[in-house]
mmCIF file with all atom_site columns, C-alpha atoms and ligand atoms in Angstrom:
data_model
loop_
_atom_site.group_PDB
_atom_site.id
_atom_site.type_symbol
_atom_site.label_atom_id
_atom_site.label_alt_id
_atom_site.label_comp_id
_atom_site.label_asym_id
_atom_site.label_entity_id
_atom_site.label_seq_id
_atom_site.pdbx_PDB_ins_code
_atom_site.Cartn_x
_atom_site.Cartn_y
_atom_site.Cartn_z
_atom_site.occupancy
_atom_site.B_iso_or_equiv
_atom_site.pdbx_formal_charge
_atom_site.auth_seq_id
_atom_site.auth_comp_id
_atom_site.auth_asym_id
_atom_site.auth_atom_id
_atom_site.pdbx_PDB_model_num
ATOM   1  C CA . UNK A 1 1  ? 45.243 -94.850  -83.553 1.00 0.00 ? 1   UNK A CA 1
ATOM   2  C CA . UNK A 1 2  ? 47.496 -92.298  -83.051 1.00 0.00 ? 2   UNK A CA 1
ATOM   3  C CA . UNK A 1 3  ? 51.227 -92.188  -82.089 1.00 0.00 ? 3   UNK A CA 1
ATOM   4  C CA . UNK A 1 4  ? 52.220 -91.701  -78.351 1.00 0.00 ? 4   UNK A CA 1
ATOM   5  C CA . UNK A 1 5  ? 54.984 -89.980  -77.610 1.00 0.00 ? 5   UNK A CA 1
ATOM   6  C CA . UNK A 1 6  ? 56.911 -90.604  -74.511 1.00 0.00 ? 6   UNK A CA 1
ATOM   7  C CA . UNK A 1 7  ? 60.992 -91.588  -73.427 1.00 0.00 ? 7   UNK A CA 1
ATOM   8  C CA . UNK A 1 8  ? 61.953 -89.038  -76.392 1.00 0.00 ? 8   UNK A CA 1
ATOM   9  C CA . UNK A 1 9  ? 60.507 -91.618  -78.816 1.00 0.00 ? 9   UNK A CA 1
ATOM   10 C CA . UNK A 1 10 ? 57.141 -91.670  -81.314 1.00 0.00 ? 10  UNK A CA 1
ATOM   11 C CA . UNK A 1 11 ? 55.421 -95.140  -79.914 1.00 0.00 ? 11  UNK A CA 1
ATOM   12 C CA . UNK A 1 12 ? 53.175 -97.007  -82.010 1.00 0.00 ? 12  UNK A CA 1
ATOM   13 C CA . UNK A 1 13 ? 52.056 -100.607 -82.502 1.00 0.00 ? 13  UNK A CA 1
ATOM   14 C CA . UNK A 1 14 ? 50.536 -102.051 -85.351 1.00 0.00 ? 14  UNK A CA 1
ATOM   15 C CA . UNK A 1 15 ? 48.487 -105.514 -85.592 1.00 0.00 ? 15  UNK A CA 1
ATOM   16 C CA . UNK A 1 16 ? 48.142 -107.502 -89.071 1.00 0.00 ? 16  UNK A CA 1
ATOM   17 C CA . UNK A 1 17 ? 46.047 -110.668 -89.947 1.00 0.00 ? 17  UNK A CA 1
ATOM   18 C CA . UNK A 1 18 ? 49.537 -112.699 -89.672 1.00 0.00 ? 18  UNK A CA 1
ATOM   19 C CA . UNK A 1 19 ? 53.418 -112.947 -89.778 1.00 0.00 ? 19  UNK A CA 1
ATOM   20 C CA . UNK A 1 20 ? 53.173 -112.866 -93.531 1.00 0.00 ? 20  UNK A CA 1
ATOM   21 C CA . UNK A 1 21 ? 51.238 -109.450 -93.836 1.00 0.00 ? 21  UNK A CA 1
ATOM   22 C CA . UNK A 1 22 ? 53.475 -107.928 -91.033 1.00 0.00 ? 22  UNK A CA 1
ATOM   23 C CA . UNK A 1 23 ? 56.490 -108.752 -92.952 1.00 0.00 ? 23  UNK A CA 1
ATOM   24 C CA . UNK A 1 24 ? 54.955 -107.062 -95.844 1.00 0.00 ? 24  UNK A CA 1
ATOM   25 C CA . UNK A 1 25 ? 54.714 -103.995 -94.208 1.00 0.00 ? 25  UNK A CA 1
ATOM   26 C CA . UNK A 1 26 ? 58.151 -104.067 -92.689 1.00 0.00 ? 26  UNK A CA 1
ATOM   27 C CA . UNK A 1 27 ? 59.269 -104.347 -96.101 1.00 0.00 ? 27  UNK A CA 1
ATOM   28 C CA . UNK A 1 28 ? 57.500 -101.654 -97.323 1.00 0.00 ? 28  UNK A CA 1
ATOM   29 C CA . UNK A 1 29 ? 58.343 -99.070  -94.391 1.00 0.00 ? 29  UNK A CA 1
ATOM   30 C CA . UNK A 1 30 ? 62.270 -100.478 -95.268 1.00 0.00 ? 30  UNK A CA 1
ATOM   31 C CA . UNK A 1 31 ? 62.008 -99.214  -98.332 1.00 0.00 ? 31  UNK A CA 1
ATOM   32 C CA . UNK A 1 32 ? 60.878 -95.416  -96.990 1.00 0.00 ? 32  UNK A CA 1
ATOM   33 C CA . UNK A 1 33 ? 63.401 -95.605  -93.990 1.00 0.00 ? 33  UNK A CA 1
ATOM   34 C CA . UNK A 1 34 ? 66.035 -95.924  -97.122 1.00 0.00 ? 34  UNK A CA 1
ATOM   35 C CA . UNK A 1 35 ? 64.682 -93.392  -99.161 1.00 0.00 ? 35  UNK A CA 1
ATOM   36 C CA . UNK A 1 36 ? 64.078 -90.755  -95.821 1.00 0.00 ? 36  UNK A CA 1
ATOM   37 C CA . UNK A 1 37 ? 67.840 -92.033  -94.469 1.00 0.00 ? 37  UNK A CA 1
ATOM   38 C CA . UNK A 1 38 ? 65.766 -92.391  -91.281 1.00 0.00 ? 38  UNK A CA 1
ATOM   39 C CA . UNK A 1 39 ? 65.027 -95.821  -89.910 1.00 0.00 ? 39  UNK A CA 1
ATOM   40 C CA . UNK A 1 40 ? 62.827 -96.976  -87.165 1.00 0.00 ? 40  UNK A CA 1
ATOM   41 C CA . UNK A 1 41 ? 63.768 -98.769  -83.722 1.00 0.00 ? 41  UNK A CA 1
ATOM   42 C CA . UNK A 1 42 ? 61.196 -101.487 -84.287 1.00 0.00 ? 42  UNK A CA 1
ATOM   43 C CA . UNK A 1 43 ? 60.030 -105.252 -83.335 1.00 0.00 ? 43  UNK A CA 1
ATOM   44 C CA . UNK A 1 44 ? 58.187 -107.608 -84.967 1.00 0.00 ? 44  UNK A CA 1
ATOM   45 C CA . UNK A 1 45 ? 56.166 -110.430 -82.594 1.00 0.00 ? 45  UNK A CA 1
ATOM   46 C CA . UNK A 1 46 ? 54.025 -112.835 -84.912 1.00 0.00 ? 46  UNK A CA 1
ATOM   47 C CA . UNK A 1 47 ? 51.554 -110.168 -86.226 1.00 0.00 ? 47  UNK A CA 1
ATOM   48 C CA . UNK A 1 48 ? 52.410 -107.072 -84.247 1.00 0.00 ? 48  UNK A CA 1
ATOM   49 C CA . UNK A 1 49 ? 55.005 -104.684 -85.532 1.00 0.00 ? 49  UNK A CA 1
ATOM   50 C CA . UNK A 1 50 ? 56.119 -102.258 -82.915 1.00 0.00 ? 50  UNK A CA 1
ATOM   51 C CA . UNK A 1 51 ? 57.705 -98.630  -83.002 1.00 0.00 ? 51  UNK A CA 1
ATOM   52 C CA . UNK A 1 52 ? 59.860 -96.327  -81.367 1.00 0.00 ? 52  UNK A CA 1
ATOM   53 C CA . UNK A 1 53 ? 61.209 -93.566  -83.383 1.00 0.00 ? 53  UNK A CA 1
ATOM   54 C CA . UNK A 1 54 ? 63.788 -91.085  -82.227 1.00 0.00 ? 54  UNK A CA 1
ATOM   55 C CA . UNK A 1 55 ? 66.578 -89.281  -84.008 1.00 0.00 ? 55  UNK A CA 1
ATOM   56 C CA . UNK A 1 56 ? 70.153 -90.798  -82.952 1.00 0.00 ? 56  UNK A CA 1
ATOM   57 C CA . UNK A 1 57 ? 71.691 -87.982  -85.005 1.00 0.00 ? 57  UNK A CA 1
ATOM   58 C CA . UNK A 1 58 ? 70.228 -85.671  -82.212 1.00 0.00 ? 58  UNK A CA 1
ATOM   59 C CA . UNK A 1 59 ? 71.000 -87.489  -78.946 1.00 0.00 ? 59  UNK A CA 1
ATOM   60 C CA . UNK A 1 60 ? 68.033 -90.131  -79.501 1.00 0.00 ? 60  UNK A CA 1
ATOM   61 C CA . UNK A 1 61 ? 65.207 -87.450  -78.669 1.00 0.00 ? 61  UNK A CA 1
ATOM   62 C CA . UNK A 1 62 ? 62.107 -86.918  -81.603 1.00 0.00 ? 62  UNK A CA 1
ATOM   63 C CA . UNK A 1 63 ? 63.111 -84.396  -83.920 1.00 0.00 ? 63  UNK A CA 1
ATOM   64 C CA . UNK A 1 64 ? 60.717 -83.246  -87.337 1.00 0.00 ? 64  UNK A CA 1
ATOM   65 C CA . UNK A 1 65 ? 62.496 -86.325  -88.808 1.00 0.00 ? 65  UNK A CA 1
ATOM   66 C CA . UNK A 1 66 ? 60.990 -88.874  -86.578 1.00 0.00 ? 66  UNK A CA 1
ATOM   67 C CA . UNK A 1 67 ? 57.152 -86.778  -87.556 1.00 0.00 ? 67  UNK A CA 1
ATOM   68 C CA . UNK A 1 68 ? 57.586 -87.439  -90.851 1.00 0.00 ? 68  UNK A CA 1
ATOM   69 C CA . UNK A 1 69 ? 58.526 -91.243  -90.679 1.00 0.00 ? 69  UNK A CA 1
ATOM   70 C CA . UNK A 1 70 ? 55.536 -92.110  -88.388 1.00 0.00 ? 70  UNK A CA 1
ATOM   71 C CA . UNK A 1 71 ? 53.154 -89.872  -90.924 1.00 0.00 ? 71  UNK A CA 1
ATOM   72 C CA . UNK A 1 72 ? 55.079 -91.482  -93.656 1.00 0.00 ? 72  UNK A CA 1
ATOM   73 C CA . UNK A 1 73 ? 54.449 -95.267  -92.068 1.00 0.00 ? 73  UNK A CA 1
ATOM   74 C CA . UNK A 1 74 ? 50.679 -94.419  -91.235 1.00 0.00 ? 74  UNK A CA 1
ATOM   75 C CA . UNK A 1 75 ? 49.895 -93.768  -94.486 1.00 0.00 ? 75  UNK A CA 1
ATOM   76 C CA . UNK A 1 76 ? 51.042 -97.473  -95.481 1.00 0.00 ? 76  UNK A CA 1
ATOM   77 C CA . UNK A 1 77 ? 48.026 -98.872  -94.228 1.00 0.00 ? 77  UNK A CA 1
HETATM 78 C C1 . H2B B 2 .  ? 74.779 -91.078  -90.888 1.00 0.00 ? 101 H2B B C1 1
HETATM 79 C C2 . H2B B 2 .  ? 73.496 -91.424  -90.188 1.00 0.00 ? 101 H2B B C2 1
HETATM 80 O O1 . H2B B 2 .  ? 73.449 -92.758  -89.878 1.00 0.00 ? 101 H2B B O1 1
HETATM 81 C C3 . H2B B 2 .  ? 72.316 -91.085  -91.142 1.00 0.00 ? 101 H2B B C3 1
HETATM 82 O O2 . H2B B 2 .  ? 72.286 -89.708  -91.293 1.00 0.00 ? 101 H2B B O2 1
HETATM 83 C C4 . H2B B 2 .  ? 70.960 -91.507  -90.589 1.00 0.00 ? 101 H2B B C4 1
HETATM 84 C C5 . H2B B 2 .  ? 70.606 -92.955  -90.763 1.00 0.00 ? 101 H2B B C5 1
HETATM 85 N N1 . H2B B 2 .  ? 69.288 -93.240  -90.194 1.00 0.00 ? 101 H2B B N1 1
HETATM 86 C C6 . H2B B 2 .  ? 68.906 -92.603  -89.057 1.00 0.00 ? 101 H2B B C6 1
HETATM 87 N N2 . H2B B 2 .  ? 67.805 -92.998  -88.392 1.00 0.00 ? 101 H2B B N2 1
HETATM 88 C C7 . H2B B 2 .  ? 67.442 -92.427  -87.224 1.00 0.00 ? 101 H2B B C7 1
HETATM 89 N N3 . H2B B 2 .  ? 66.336 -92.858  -86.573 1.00 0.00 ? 101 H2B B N3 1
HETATM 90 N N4 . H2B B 2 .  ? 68.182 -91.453  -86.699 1.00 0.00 ? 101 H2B B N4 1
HETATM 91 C C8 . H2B B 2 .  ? 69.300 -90.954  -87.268 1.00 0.00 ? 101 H2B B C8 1
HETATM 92 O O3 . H2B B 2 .  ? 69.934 -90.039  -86.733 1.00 0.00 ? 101 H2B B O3 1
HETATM 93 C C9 . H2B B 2 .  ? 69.697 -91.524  -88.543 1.00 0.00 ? 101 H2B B C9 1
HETATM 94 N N5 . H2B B 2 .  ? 70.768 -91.082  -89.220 1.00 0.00 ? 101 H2B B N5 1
#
């Protein structure tokens, strides 16, 4: 599925078998946020991990940075 982007944010919801794979993830995408210095605006419900990227740095609107995150996070699963 692809990211949508709308509100000057990347949008993008992910679904896992449970909590405990969804926290994996998180803790993997932590890990890039850290080494990119550019962390997501995200939620976690049960299995679901949810995203809205934007650049703060910029006036919260999607900037190249916010690209490379999402392409960075899709190619976690
Ligand atoms: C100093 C500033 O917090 C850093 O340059 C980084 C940290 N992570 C960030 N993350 C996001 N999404 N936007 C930013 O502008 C940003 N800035």
């Amino acid at each position: 599925m692809a990211w949508k982007e709308e509100s000057n944010r990347l949008k993008k919801t992910f679904t896992f078998k449970d909590f405990s794979e969804a926290f994996a993830f998180m803790t993997r995408v932590a890990l890039i946020a850290e080494k990119m210095n550019h962390h997501p605006t995200w939620t976690n419900t049960w299995n679901t991990v949810s995203f809205e990227l934007s650049t703060h740095d910029a006036g919260d609107v999607v900037t190249e940075r916010d690209r490379k995150l999402a392409e960075a996070i899709d190619k976690l699963r």
